Tab-separated table of C-alpha atoms in Angstrom:
chain	number	residue	atom	x	y	z
A	1	MET	CA	-2.818	-14.258	-23.776
A	2	GLY	CA	0.386	-15.520	-25.349
A	3	ASP	CA	3.431	-17.058	-23.692
A	4	ASN	CA	5.179	-13.719	-23.850
A	5	GLU	CA	2.712	-11.674	-21.845
A	6	VAL	CA	5.407	-10.863	-19.254
A	7	GLN	CA	8.870	-9.718	-20.290
A	8	LEU	CA	11.416	-9.175	-17.526
A	9	THR	CA	14.971	-7.895	-17.801
A	10	GLY	CA	17.744	-10.368	-16.940
A	11	GLU	CA	18.409	-8.875	-13.515
A	12	LEU	CA	14.734	-8.776	-12.571
A	13	GLU	CA	14.223	-12.327	-13.846
A	14	GLU	CA	17.126	-13.489	-11.630
A	15	LEU	CA	15.784	-11.664	-8.589
A	16	ALA	CA	12.292	-13.118	-9.135
A	17	LYS	CA	13.814	-16.581	-9.312
A	18	ALA	CA	15.929	-16.128	-6.166
A	19	ASP	CA	13.295	-14.365	-4.104
A	20	LEU	CA	9.980	-15.766	-5.344
A	21	ARG	CA	10.924	-19.069	-7.056
A	22	GLU	CA	9.501	-17.454	-10.191
A	23	ASP	CA	10.435	-18.593	-13.663
A	24	GLU	CA	8.521	-18.499	-16.931
A	25	THR	CA	7.034	-21.976	-16.444
A	26	LEU	CA	5.787	-21.374	-12.902
A	27	ARG	CA	4.483	-17.935	-13.868
A	28	LYS	CA	2.596	-19.284	-16.869
A	29	GLN	CA	1.111	-22.240	-14.969
A	30	SER	CA	0.107	-20.110	-11.996
A	31	LEU	CA	-1.584	-17.490	-14.189
A	32	GLU	CA	-3.530	-20.256	-15.924
A	33	GLN	CA	-4.587	-21.708	-12.568
A	34	MET	CA	-5.675	-18.304	-11.251
A	35	ARG	CA	-7.728	-17.632	-14.388
A	36	ASP	CA	-9.270	-21.071	-14.236
A	37	TRP	CA	-10.170	-20.559	-10.567
A	38	LEU	CA	-11.728	-17.144	-11.303
A	39	GLN	CA	-13.733	-18.541	-14.196
A	40	LYS	CA	-15.246	-21.215	-11.948
A	41	ASN	CA	-15.686	-18.902	-8.957
A	42	ASN	CA	-19.318	-17.801	-8.838
A	43	ASP	CA	-18.689	-15.419	-5.935
A	44	ILE	CA	-16.430	-13.119	-7.975
A	45	THR	CA	-17.555	-11.150	-11.041
A	46	ASN	CA	-15.850	-8.780	-13.493
A	47	CYS	CA	-12.442	-9.529	-12.022
A	48	ARG	CA	-9.398	-8.477	-14.023
A	49	THR	CA	-7.505	-11.496	-15.351
A	50	ASP	CA	-4.535	-9.758	-16.984
A	51	ALA	CA	-1.052	-10.824	-15.882
A	52	PRO	CA	-0.032	-7.609	-14.054
A	53	PHE	CA	-3.150	-7.775	-11.876
A	54	LEU	CA	-2.979	-11.480	-11.002
A	55	LEU	CA	0.783	-11.355	-10.448
A	56	ARG	CA	0.258	-8.781	-7.699
A	57	PHE	CA	-1.144	-11.604	-5.556
A	58	LEU	CA	1.008	-14.475	-6.812
A	59	ARG	CA	4.215	-12.545	-6.163
A	60	THR	CA	3.144	-11.125	-2.800
A	61	LYS	CA	2.405	-14.699	-1.692
A	62	LYS	CA	5.519	-16.164	-3.372
A	63	TYR	CA	3.443	-18.328	-5.718
A	64	SER	CA	1.429	-20.120	-3.056
A	65	LEU	CA	-1.777	-20.480	-5.077
A	66	PRO	CA	-4.186	-20.883	-2.103
A	67	LEU	CA	-2.674	-17.854	-0.337
A	68	ALA	CA	-2.755	-15.745	-3.522
A	69	GLN	CA	-6.404	-16.679	-4.090
A	70	GLU	CA	-7.274	-15.861	-0.499
A	71	MET	CA	-5.521	-12.497	-0.765
A	72	LEU	CA	-7.373	-11.670	-3.987
A	73	GLU	CA	-10.672	-12.389	-2.215
A	74	ARG	CA	-9.630	-10.238	0.733
A	75	TYR	CA	-8.554	-7.423	-1.602
A	76	LEU	CA	-11.947	-7.424	-3.344
A	77	ALA	CA	-13.714	-7.686	0.029
A	78	ILE	CA	-11.989	-4.666	1.627
A	79	ARG	CA	-12.823	-2.570	-1.432
A	80	GLN	CA	-16.513	-3.273	-0.800
A	81	LEU	CA	-16.440	-3.235	3.009
A	82	TYR	CA	-14.569	0.084	3.109
A	83	PRO	CA	-15.584	1.891	-0.110
A	84	GLU	CA	-14.752	5.257	1.463
A	85	TRP	CA	-11.108	4.120	1.647
A	86	PHE	CA	-10.695	2.060	-1.516
A	87	GLN	CA	-13.305	2.991	-4.144
A	88	LYS	CA	-13.758	5.919	-6.557
A	89	LEU	CA	-10.027	6.618	-6.325
A	90	ASP	CA	-9.974	9.678	-8.533
A	91	VAL	CA	-6.994	11.992	-8.860
A	92	ASN	CA	-9.507	14.780	-9.612
A	93	ASP	CA	-11.357	14.289	-6.324
A	94	PRO	CA	-10.911	17.819	-4.822
A	95	LYS	CA	-9.618	16.819	-1.364
A	96	VAL	CA	-7.339	14.101	-2.730
A	97	LEU	CA	-5.942	16.506	-5.316
A	98	GLU	CA	-5.341	19.201	-2.670
A	99	LEU	CA	-3.379	16.767	-0.506
A	100	ILE	CA	-1.334	15.580	-3.483
A	101	ASP	CA	-0.583	19.194	-4.467
A	102	LEU	CA	0.514	19.912	-0.892
A	103	GLY	CA	3.027	17.054	-1.154
A	104	TYR	CA	1.459	15.031	1.645
A	105	CYS	CA	2.220	11.729	-0.109
A	106	VAL	CA	4.439	11.302	-3.153
A	107	ALA	CA	6.019	8.355	-4.941
A	108	LEU	CA	9.622	9.404	-5.544
A	109	PRO	CA	10.692	9.272	-9.211
A	110	GLU	CA	14.000	7.471	-8.510
A	111	ARG	CA	14.213	4.033	-6.896
A	112	ASP	CA	16.353	3.340	-3.839
A	113	GLU	CA	19.620	1.366	-3.890
A	114	PHE	CA	17.636	-1.900	-3.860
A	115	GLY	CA	15.641	-0.766	-6.893
A	116	ARG	CA	12.521	-0.351	-4.774
A	117	LYS	CA	9.839	2.252	-5.292
A	118	VAL	CA	9.862	4.768	-2.433
A	119	ILE	CA	6.684	6.349	-1.064
A	120	PHE	CA	7.360	9.527	0.896
A	121	THR	CA	4.765	10.920	3.327
A	122	CYS	CA	4.967	14.271	5.162
A	123	THR	CA	2.482	14.275	8.028
A	124	GLY	CA	3.062	17.990	8.706
A	125	LYS	CA	1.479	18.823	5.329
A	126	PHE	CA	-1.806	17.220	6.414
A	127	ASP	CA	-4.109	19.631	8.274
A	128	PRO	CA	-6.214	17.520	10.663
A	129	ASN	CA	-8.625	20.419	11.170
A	130	LYS	CA	-9.424	20.477	7.459
A	131	TYR	CA	-9.160	16.823	6.382
A	132	THR	CA	-10.390	13.522	7.834
A	133	SER	CA	-8.755	10.147	8.372
A	134	THR	CA	-10.739	8.993	5.309
A	135	ASP	CA	-9.051	11.666	3.155
A	136	MET	CA	-5.703	10.456	4.488
A	137	VAL	CA	-6.326	6.817	3.553
A	138	ARG	CA	-7.745	7.720	0.127
A	139	VAL	CA	-4.578	9.572	-0.894
A	140	HIS	CA	-2.402	6.614	0.119
A	141	SER	CA	-4.764	4.182	-1.633
A	142	LEU	CA	-4.682	6.168	-4.856
A	143	VAL	CA	-0.895	6.518	-4.917
A	144	LEU	CA	-0.352	2.857	-4.039
A	145	GLU	CA	-2.938	1.504	-6.438
A	146	SER	CA	-1.244	3.402	-9.280
A	147	LEU	CA	1.995	1.472	-8.567
A	148	LEU	CA	0.727	-2.072	-7.962
A	149	ASP	CA	0.681	-3.321	-11.578
A	150	ASP	CA	4.371	-2.582	-12.163
A	151	HIS	CA	6.414	-5.811	-12.425
A	152	GLU	CA	9.490	-4.258	-10.867
A	153	ASN	CA	7.493	-2.966	-7.878
A	154	GLN	CA	5.910	-6.396	-7.430
A	155	ILE	CA	9.266	-8.172	-7.429
A	156	ARG	CA	11.448	-5.681	-5.552
A	157	GLY	CA	8.827	-4.398	-3.113
A	158	TYR	CA	8.446	-0.969	-1.513
A	159	THR	CA	10.253	1.373	0.842
A	160	GLN	CA	8.124	3.813	2.806
A	161	ILE	CA	9.350	6.981	4.522
A	162	TYR	CA	7.174	8.935	6.943
A	163	ASP	CA	8.369	12.351	8.041
A	164	GLU	CA	6.424	12.801	11.273
A	165	SER	CA	7.592	16.342	12.061
A	166	GLY	CA	4.453	18.369	12.672
A	167	LEU	CA	2.558	15.337	13.998
A	168	SER	CA	0.121	16.595	16.666
A	169	MET	CA	-2.544	15.126	18.919
A	170	ASN	CA	-5.058	16.532	16.419
A	171	HIS	CA	-3.702	14.136	13.798
A	172	LEU	CA	-4.363	11.251	16.151
A	173	ALA	CA	-7.769	12.444	17.326
A	174	ILE	CA	-9.214	12.018	13.800
A	175	TRP	CA	-8.696	8.254	14.148
A	176	SER	CA	-10.745	5.761	16.104
A	177	LEU	CA	-8.894	2.743	17.457
A	178	THR	CA	-11.184	0.463	15.453
A	179	ASP	CA	-10.253	2.262	12.225
A	180	ILE	CA	-6.554	1.937	13.049
A	181	ARG	CA	-6.989	-1.772	13.689
A	182	ASN	CA	-8.960	-2.225	10.458
A	183	ILE	CA	-6.575	-0.260	8.263
A	184	ILE	CA	-3.566	-2.206	9.546
A	185	LYS	CA	-5.438	-5.445	8.907
A	186	CYS	CA	-6.123	-4.273	5.350
A	187	ILE	CA	-2.489	-3.291	4.778
A	188	GLN	CA	-1.065	-6.517	6.223
A	189	ASN	CA	-3.348	-9.126	4.740
A	190	SER	CA	-5.355	-7.652	1.913
A	191	VAL	CA	-3.269	-5.190	-0.099
A	192	PRO	CA	-0.961	-7.033	-2.525
A	193	MET	CA	2.336	-5.295	-1.938
A	194	ARG	CA	5.633	-6.376	-0.431
A	195	HIS	CA	6.624	-3.971	2.358
A	196	LYS	CA	10.405	-4.225	2.489
A	197	SER	CA	11.297	-1.321	4.768
A	198	THR	CA	9.467	1.472	6.593
A	199	HIS	CA	11.302	4.493	7.973
A	200	PHE	CA	9.885	6.922	10.529
A	201	LEU	CA	11.598	10.273	10.780
A	202	ASN	CA	11.314	13.058	13.405
A	203	LEU	CA	8.783	11.225	15.558
A	204	PRO	CA	7.771	13.577	18.416
A	205	ALA	CA	8.227	12.185	21.929
A	206	SER	CA	4.524	12.833	22.599
A	207	ALA	CA	3.666	10.187	20.001
A	208	ASN	CA	5.745	7.356	21.479
A	209	LYS	CA	2.794	5.657	23.123
A	210	ILE	CA	0.738	5.742	19.940
A	211	PHE	CA	3.714	4.434	17.990
A	212	GLU	CA	4.015	1.478	20.383
A	213	PHE	CA	0.292	0.773	19.947
A	214	PHE	CA	0.734	0.852	16.159
A	215	LEU	CA	3.785	-1.446	16.275
A	216	ALA	CA	1.962	-3.928	18.501
A	217	LEU	CA	-0.641	-4.403	15.760
A	218	LEU	CA	1.939	-5.338	13.124
A	219	ASN	CA	3.011	-8.902	12.465
A	220	ASP	CA	6.614	-9.768	13.370
A	221	LYS	CA	7.839	-9.641	9.784
A	222	LEU	CA	6.655	-6.063	9.306
A	223	LYS	CA	7.697	-5.039	12.814
A	224	ASN	CA	11.280	-6.063	12.039
A	225	ARG	CA	11.288	-3.871	8.941
A	226	VAL	CA	10.449	-0.648	10.781
A	227	MET	CA	13.258	1.804	11.513
A	228	VAL	CA	13.069	5.049	13.487
A	229	HIS	CA	15.406	7.957	12.663
A	230	LYS	CA	16.017	11.017	14.841
A	231	SER	CA	17.025	13.239	11.920
A	232	VAL	CA	17.328	13.470	8.134
A	233	GLU	CA	21.083	12.893	8.533
A	234	ASP	CA	20.300	9.639	10.302
A	235	LEU	CA	17.881	8.632	7.520
A	236	LYS	CA	20.556	9.316	4.882
A	237	LYS	CA	22.699	6.514	6.328
A	238	GLN	CA	19.977	4.110	5.163
A	239	ILE	CA	18.571	5.858	2.092
A	240	ASN	CA	20.553	7.348	-0.782
A	241	PRO	CA	20.027	11.120	-0.226
A	242	ASP	CA	20.097	11.824	-3.985
A	243	ILE	CA	16.667	10.281	-4.488
A	244	LEU	CA	14.997	12.352	-1.725
A	245	PRO	CA	13.216	15.641	-2.459
A	246	GLN	CA	15.592	18.623	-2.699
A	247	GLU	CA	14.095	19.926	0.568
A	248	TYR	CA	15.598	16.864	2.279
A	249	GLY	CA	18.994	17.088	0.620
A	250	GLY	CA	18.136	15.435	-2.688
A	251	LYS	CA	18.409	16.770	-6.221
A	252	VAL	CA	14.834	17.237	-7.454
A	253	PRO	CA	12.432	19.750	-5.857
A	254	LEU	CA	9.333	18.212	-4.264
A	255	SER	CA	7.100	20.301	-6.556
A	256	ASP	CA	8.643	18.616	-9.649
A	257	MET	CA	8.109	15.184	-8.098
A	258	ILE	CA	4.460	16.016	-7.400
A	259	ALA	CA	3.937	17.251	-10.967
A	260	SER	CA	5.361	14.076	-12.524
A	261	MET	CA	3.338	11.834	-10.202
A	262	LYS	CA	0.145	13.742	-11.041
A	263	LYS	CA	0.810	13.159	-14.722
A	264	GLU	CA	1.041	9.419	-14.071
A	265	LEU	CA	-2.091	9.400	-11.929
A	266	LEU	CA	-4.018	11.203	-14.663
A	267	ALA	CA	-2.778	8.741	-17.278
A	268	LYS	CA	-4.060	5.866	-15.106
A	269	ARG	CA	-7.277	7.580	-14.023
A	270	GLU	CA	-9.687	5.419	-16.056
A	271	ALA	CA	-7.946	2.173	-15.104
A	272	LEU	CA	-8.048	3.075	-11.404
A	273	LEU	CA	-11.746	3.957	-11.519
A	274	GLY	CA	-12.356	0.754	-13.505
A	275	LEU	CA	-11.255	-1.311	-10.482
A	276	ASP	CA	-14.670	-0.584	-8.959
A	277	ASN	CA	-16.305	-2.862	-11.563
A	278	MET	CA	-14.897	-5.938	-9.811
A	279	GLN	CA	-17.316	-7.529	-7.341
A	280	ILE	CA	-17.272	-10.244	-4.690
A	281	ASP	CA	-20.466	-11.632	-3.142
A	282	LEU	CA	-19.895	-10.802	0.520
A	283	ALA	CA	-23.089	-12.590	1.580
A	284	LYS	CA	-21.307	-15.853	0.776
A	285	LYS	CA	-18.103	-14.824	2.536
A	286	THR	CA	-19.284	-14.388	6.113
A	287	LYS	CA	-16.107	-15.798	7.698
A	288	LEU	CA	-13.945	-13.418	5.658
A	289	VAL	CA	-16.191	-10.442	6.470
A	290	ASP	CA	-16.184	-11.261	10.193
A	291	ASP	CA	-12.401	-11.385	10.164
A	292	LEU	CA	-12.062	-8.078	8.305
A	293	GLU	CA	-14.663	-6.267	10.390
A	294	GLU	CA	-13.591	-7.492	13.785
A	295	SER	CA	-14.084	-4.572	16.133
A	296	VAL	CA	-11.616	-3.843	18.873
A	297	SER	CA	-13.279	-4.874	22.095
A	298	GLY	CA	-12.157	-3.048	25.197
A	299	VAL	CA	-10.288	-0.283	23.381
A	300	ALA	CA	-13.178	1.621	21.862
A	301	GLY	CA	-12.951	5.360	21.516
A	302	SER	CA	-10.171	7.392	20.046
A	303	PHE	CA	-6.544	8.106	20.787
A	304	ARG	CA	-7.535	10.847	23.223
A	305	LYS	CA	-7.520	8.199	25.974
A	306	LEU	CA	-3.840	7.602	25.425
A	307	GLU	CA	-2.986	11.238	26.038
A	308	VAL	CA	-3.691	11.056	29.730
A	309	ASP	CA	-0.654	9.058	30.875
C-alpha cells in the first residue's frame, strides 16, 4: 500500500483533523500499527487489512489504537457468536430482499445538512406475523455493512430515523429481552460506526414503557443523541425535508430510493459475503465472549410482561 491509499477532499480532511485528530501522518502510522498487530495476532485469521476496513475502527475510536484493536476483535466476535444476525448478508436472500423491496429500511441517497448518511426505517412496513426479529436485524446489518467502508460516512457519522407508526405489541413480542440486550451491546461496542443522531417519529403511547427500557440500555452519549418527534412536521425542523422520501414531503419517491440502494447492494454483494472469511479464535477469547453473551438475569422472557402495567 502506498502513501496515497486514502485521498480526502479538503473539507473532509479538515473535519477529520478537528474531530478525530486525523492527519496523513497519524493515519499512515496507525494503519501500519494495525497491520503489524494483525500480522502478529495468532487469534485472528483472514482479516482484511485494507485502509477502508481498518479505518472503520480507528476513526470510530478516534485513533486510540488499543480501543480500535479491541473493537475489531469484538466486531469479529459478534459475527461468529451471532451468525444469524451478521453472516451470509446477501441482498438476494429472499426475506431480506422482500423487506428491502417493501421499504422497511433504506439508506437515503442524499446526505443531511451535516453531510451524514441517513438510514430511514419504517416499522409499519415490517409484518411481525410474517418475519422474525432475526430478519429485522439482518436487513439492518446488510444496509449498514454496505456503508461502513465509505470514508465520508466514517468521518461524518450517521443519522438514523425510525418511523414507528404502525408499531404494535406484535412487533415487540418477536423479541426476547436477552436479544434486545445483546443487540444493543453489539451496536454500542462492536459495530464500527459513529451514531451522531437518532430520531424516533410517531411513537405510539403504548410503546412508551418499552422505549424507556430501550433508552436505559444505551450509554449516556447515545442517550443524549436520541430525539423523539410527534409528527413529520416536527421532524422537519431537525432534518432537511428535501432529502426525505417523497411520501414524507421530500423530492424523490421511496421506490426510486429503494431501487438505487438495491443496485449498490448488488454491486457490493461479493465483498459483503467475503466478510465471512475473517475468523477469530473465540476459544482464546473467553472474557470477550462472556461479556458479549451476558444474559439478562431477572428479566427473562419477552416484552409481553411489560404489557400488563
